Amino acid sequence: MKTYRIATIPGDGIGKEVVPAGQQVLEALAARSDTFRFEFENFDWGGDYYRRHGVMMPADGLDALRDKDAILFGSAGDPHIPDHITLWGLRLKICQGFDQYANVRPTRILPGIDAPLKRCKPADLDWVIVRENSEGEYAGIGGRAHQGHPIEVATDVSIMTRAGVERVLRFAFRLAQSRPRKLLTVITKSNAQRHAMVMWDEIAVQVSREFPDVKWDKELVDAATARMVNRPASLDTIVATNLHADILSDLAAALAGSLGIAPTANLDPERRYPSMFEPIHGSAFDIMGKGLANPVGTFWSVVMMLDHLGEADAAKSVMSAIEQVTANPSLHTGDLGGTATTTQVTDAVCKSIAAHSRSTLAT
Ligand code: ATP
């Protein structure tokens, strides 16, 4: 029996509700499996930890995670702590420390979800956005001088390396190649950013030669927002820089019906370090502690984790349990216009997994 060691980091806000729900789903799955089990270790890092220790996670935190097979993360964000501290002190520390350079964000309109694009059939919107996750606009390079004086100056320098761009574009081409439509859109802004983005475009052409069976095109990021709304079916796999993809993927999540549904994977494709899986939403303090958080984004992240671990059948069975539950409006949480609670949705998904496993065993 294979044992997967999973680190859980709920973080802040509703992360503390959706991560235990995700763990419950993994436990339901393991209860039905005679080939794998999970060993969980929980880490209480985040805003409360910061109030006690002055840091979001301990200095040797990465060492505690290093031997894990995967990390299930909730969210980092606290109304009383500046956003750049919560983000850089925890999530980015892990992403960058473990060189999780490919951030993968699938978007689909799940059964039963009332998505805002009325002319768009659910089948028209089936995208995966690959976000460069290790450099670019969020490289963290820059500084401030003359603070508080009229001549104050601040810079954030975007850094793109040939190696960094090449590896994420190659990852995106490979992902596009693995999907039925073999279609990739490379997002750029080389009309205005005439150095790094021009290099990005050049590297896209070079890498594309390794994938003659992938059809690809280039789109300016501003035009891409309109295309996502007006011609969603013309897109399949999308790759963009850190900042561009950050924005496009929030738009994608909204077009699919709710921020509460969307998952993301921070991958180290070379598997030198554990990869990290998390819902795309933040800490949502407005609904925290009320049992209202939609756990579906976390469950879908669990599906991505299972796929990454090589448990494709298990991933499929969790995904079909999720789809069964979203198809039932009485199991929709408030963000989807329903009244269901986190617990009700979680129990329904676990029940469906158990039923699915029983029927699989019976056949
Ligand atoms: P952060 O500062 O950590 O990014 P935030 O509260 O500013 O968090 P999000 O949490 O990403 O931003 O989401 C914005 C709003 O969307 C929330 O305030 C909440 O009302 C709603 N929302 C987000 N995620 C969920 C969810 N899983 N279930 C229900 N509602 C959600």
CSV table of N, CA, C and O in Angstrom, one decimal, residues 20-21 30 35-36 44 63 71 83-84 94-95 107 115 148 168 173 194 237 266-267 284 286 290 292-293 315 337 340:
chain,number,residue,atom,x,y,z
A,20,PRO,N,-9.5,21.7,5.8
A,20,PRO,CA,-10.0,20.4,6.4
A,20,PRO,C,-11.1,19.7,5.6
A,20,PRO,O,-11.1,18.5,5.6
A,21,ALA,N,-11.9,20.4,4.8
A,21,ALA,CA,-12.9,19.8,4.0
A,21,ALA,C,-12.2,19.0,2.9
A,21,ALA,O,-12.6,17.9,2.6
A,30,ALA,N,-9.4,7.5,0.4
A,30,ALA,CA,-8.4,6.5,0.9
A,30,ALA,C,-9.2,5.4,1.6
A,30,ALA,O,-8.8,4.2,1.5
A,35,THR,N,-5.0,0.5,-2.4
A,35,THR,CA,-3.7,0.7,-3.1
A,35,THR,C,-2.9,1.9,-2.5
A,35,THR,O,-1.7,2.0,-2.6
A,36,PHE,N,-3.7,2.9,-1.9
A,36,PHE,CA,-3.0,4.0,-1.3
A,36,PHE,C,-3.7,4.6,-0.1
A,36,PHE,O,-4.8,4.3,0.1
A,44,ASP,N,0.3,25.3,11.1
A,44,ASP,CA,-0.6,26.4,11.5
A,44,ASP,C,0.0,27.8,11.1
A,44,ASP,O,-0.1,28.8,11.8
A,63,ASP,N,12.1,23.2,5.1
A,63,ASP,CA,12.7,21.9,5.5
A,63,ASP,C,11.6,21.0,6.0
A,63,ASP,O,11.7,19.7,5.7
A,71,ILE,N,1.5,19.4,-1.2
A,71,ILE,CA,1.1,20.4,-0.2
A,71,ILE,C,-0.3,20.9,-0.5
A,71,ILE,O,-0.6,21.2,-1.7
A,83,ASP,N,-0.9,43.1,2.8
A,83,ASP,CA,-1.0,42.0,1.9
A,83,ASP,C,0.4,41.5,1.4
A,83,ASP,O,0.6,40.3,1.2
A,84,HIS,N,1.3,42.5,1.2
A,84,HIS,CA,2.7,42.0,0.7
A,84,HIS,C,3.4,41.2,1.8
A,84,HIS,O,4.2,40.3,1.4
A,94,ILE,N,7.0,29.6,-0.4
A,94,ILE,CA,6.9,28.2,-0.7
A,94,ILE,C,7.1,28.0,-2.2
A,94,ILE,O,7.9,27.2,-2.7
A,95,CYS,N,6.3,28.8,-3.0
A,95,CYS,CA,6.4,28.7,-4.5
A,95,CYS,C,7.8,28.9,-5.0
A,95,CYS,O,8.3,28.2,-5.8
A,107,THR,N,-10.2,25.9,-16.1
A,107,THR,CA,-11.5,26.6,-15.9
A,107,THR,C,-12.5,25.9,-16.8
A,107,THR,O,-12.2,25.7,-18.0
A,115,ALA,N,-23.4,30.4,-15.3
A,115,ALA,CA,-22.3,31.3,-15.6
A,115,ALA,C,-22.8,32.6,-16.3
A,115,ALA,O,-23.8,32.6,-16.9
A,148,GLY,N,8.7,58.8,2.4
A,148,GLY,CA,8.0,59.8,3.2
A,148,GLY,C,8.3,61.2,2.7
A,148,GLY,O,7.7,62.2,3.1
A,168,VAL,N,8.7,27.5,-19.0
A,168,VAL,CA,7.3,27.6,-18.8
A,168,VAL,C,6.6,27.5,-20.2
A,168,VAL,O,5.5,26.9,-20.2
A,173,PHE,N,3.4,24.2,-24.0
A,173,PHE,CA,3.2,23.5,-25.2
A,173,PHE,C,2.9,22.0,-25.0
A,173,PHE,O,2.1,21.4,-25.6
A,194,ARG,N,8.9,46.4,-24.9
A,194,ARG,CA,9.6,46.1,-26.1
A,194,ARG,C,10.9,45.4,-25.9
A,194,ARG,O,11.8,45.3,-26.7
A,237,THR,N,-5.6,26.0,-24.3
A,237,THR,CA,-4.6,26.2,-23.3
A,237,THR,C,-4.0,27.6,-23.6
A,237,THR,O,-3.9,28.1,-24.7
A,266,ASN,N,0.5,24.7,-8.1
A,266,ASN,CA,1.8,25.3,-8.3
A,266,ASN,C,2.8,24.1,-8.5
A,266,ASN,O,3.1,23.5,-7.5
A,267,LEU,N,3.2,23.9,-9.7
A,267,LEU,CA,4.0,22.7,-10.0
A,267,LEU,C,5.5,22.9,-10.1
A,267,LEU,O,5.9,23.9,-10.8
A,284,ALA,N,-11.2,35.6,2.1
A,284,ALA,CA,-12.6,35.9,2.2
A,284,ALA,C,-13.1,36.1,3.7
A,284,ALA,O,-14.0,35.4,4.2
A,286,ASP,N,-14.9,38.1,5.0
A,286,ASP,CA,-16.3,38.5,5.1
A,286,ASP,C,-17.2,37.3,5.5
A,286,ASP,O,-18.3,37.5,6.1
A,290,LYS,N,-18.4,31.2,9.2
A,290,LYS,CA,-19.8,31.0,9.2
A,290,LYS,C,-20.3,29.8,8.5
A,290,LYS,O,-21.5,29.5,8.3
A,292,LEU,N,-20.0,29.1,5.4
A,292,LEU,CA,-20.5,29.4,4.1
A,292,LEU,C,-19.6,29.2,2.9
A,292,LEU,O,-20.0,29.4,1.8
A,293,ALA,N,-18.3,29.0,3.2
A,293,ALA,CA,-17.3,28.9,2.1
A,293,ALA,C,-17.6,27.7,1.2
A,293,ALA,O,-17.9,26.6,1.6
A,315,ALA,N,-8.5,10.6,-9.2
A,315,ALA,CA,-8.8,12.0,-9.6
A,315,ALA,C,-10.1,12.1,-10.3
A,315,ALA,O,-10.9,13.0,-10.0
A,337,GLY,N,-25.5,31.4,-5.4
A,337,GLY,CA,-26.9,31.7,-5.2
A,337,GLY,C,-27.7,30.7,-4.4
A,337,GLY,O,-28.9,30.8,-4.3
A,340,ALA,N,-26.6,26.2,0.7
A,340,ALA,CA,-25.9,25.1,1.3
A,340,ALA,C,-24.6,25.5,2.1
A,340,ALA,O,-24.1,26.6,1.8
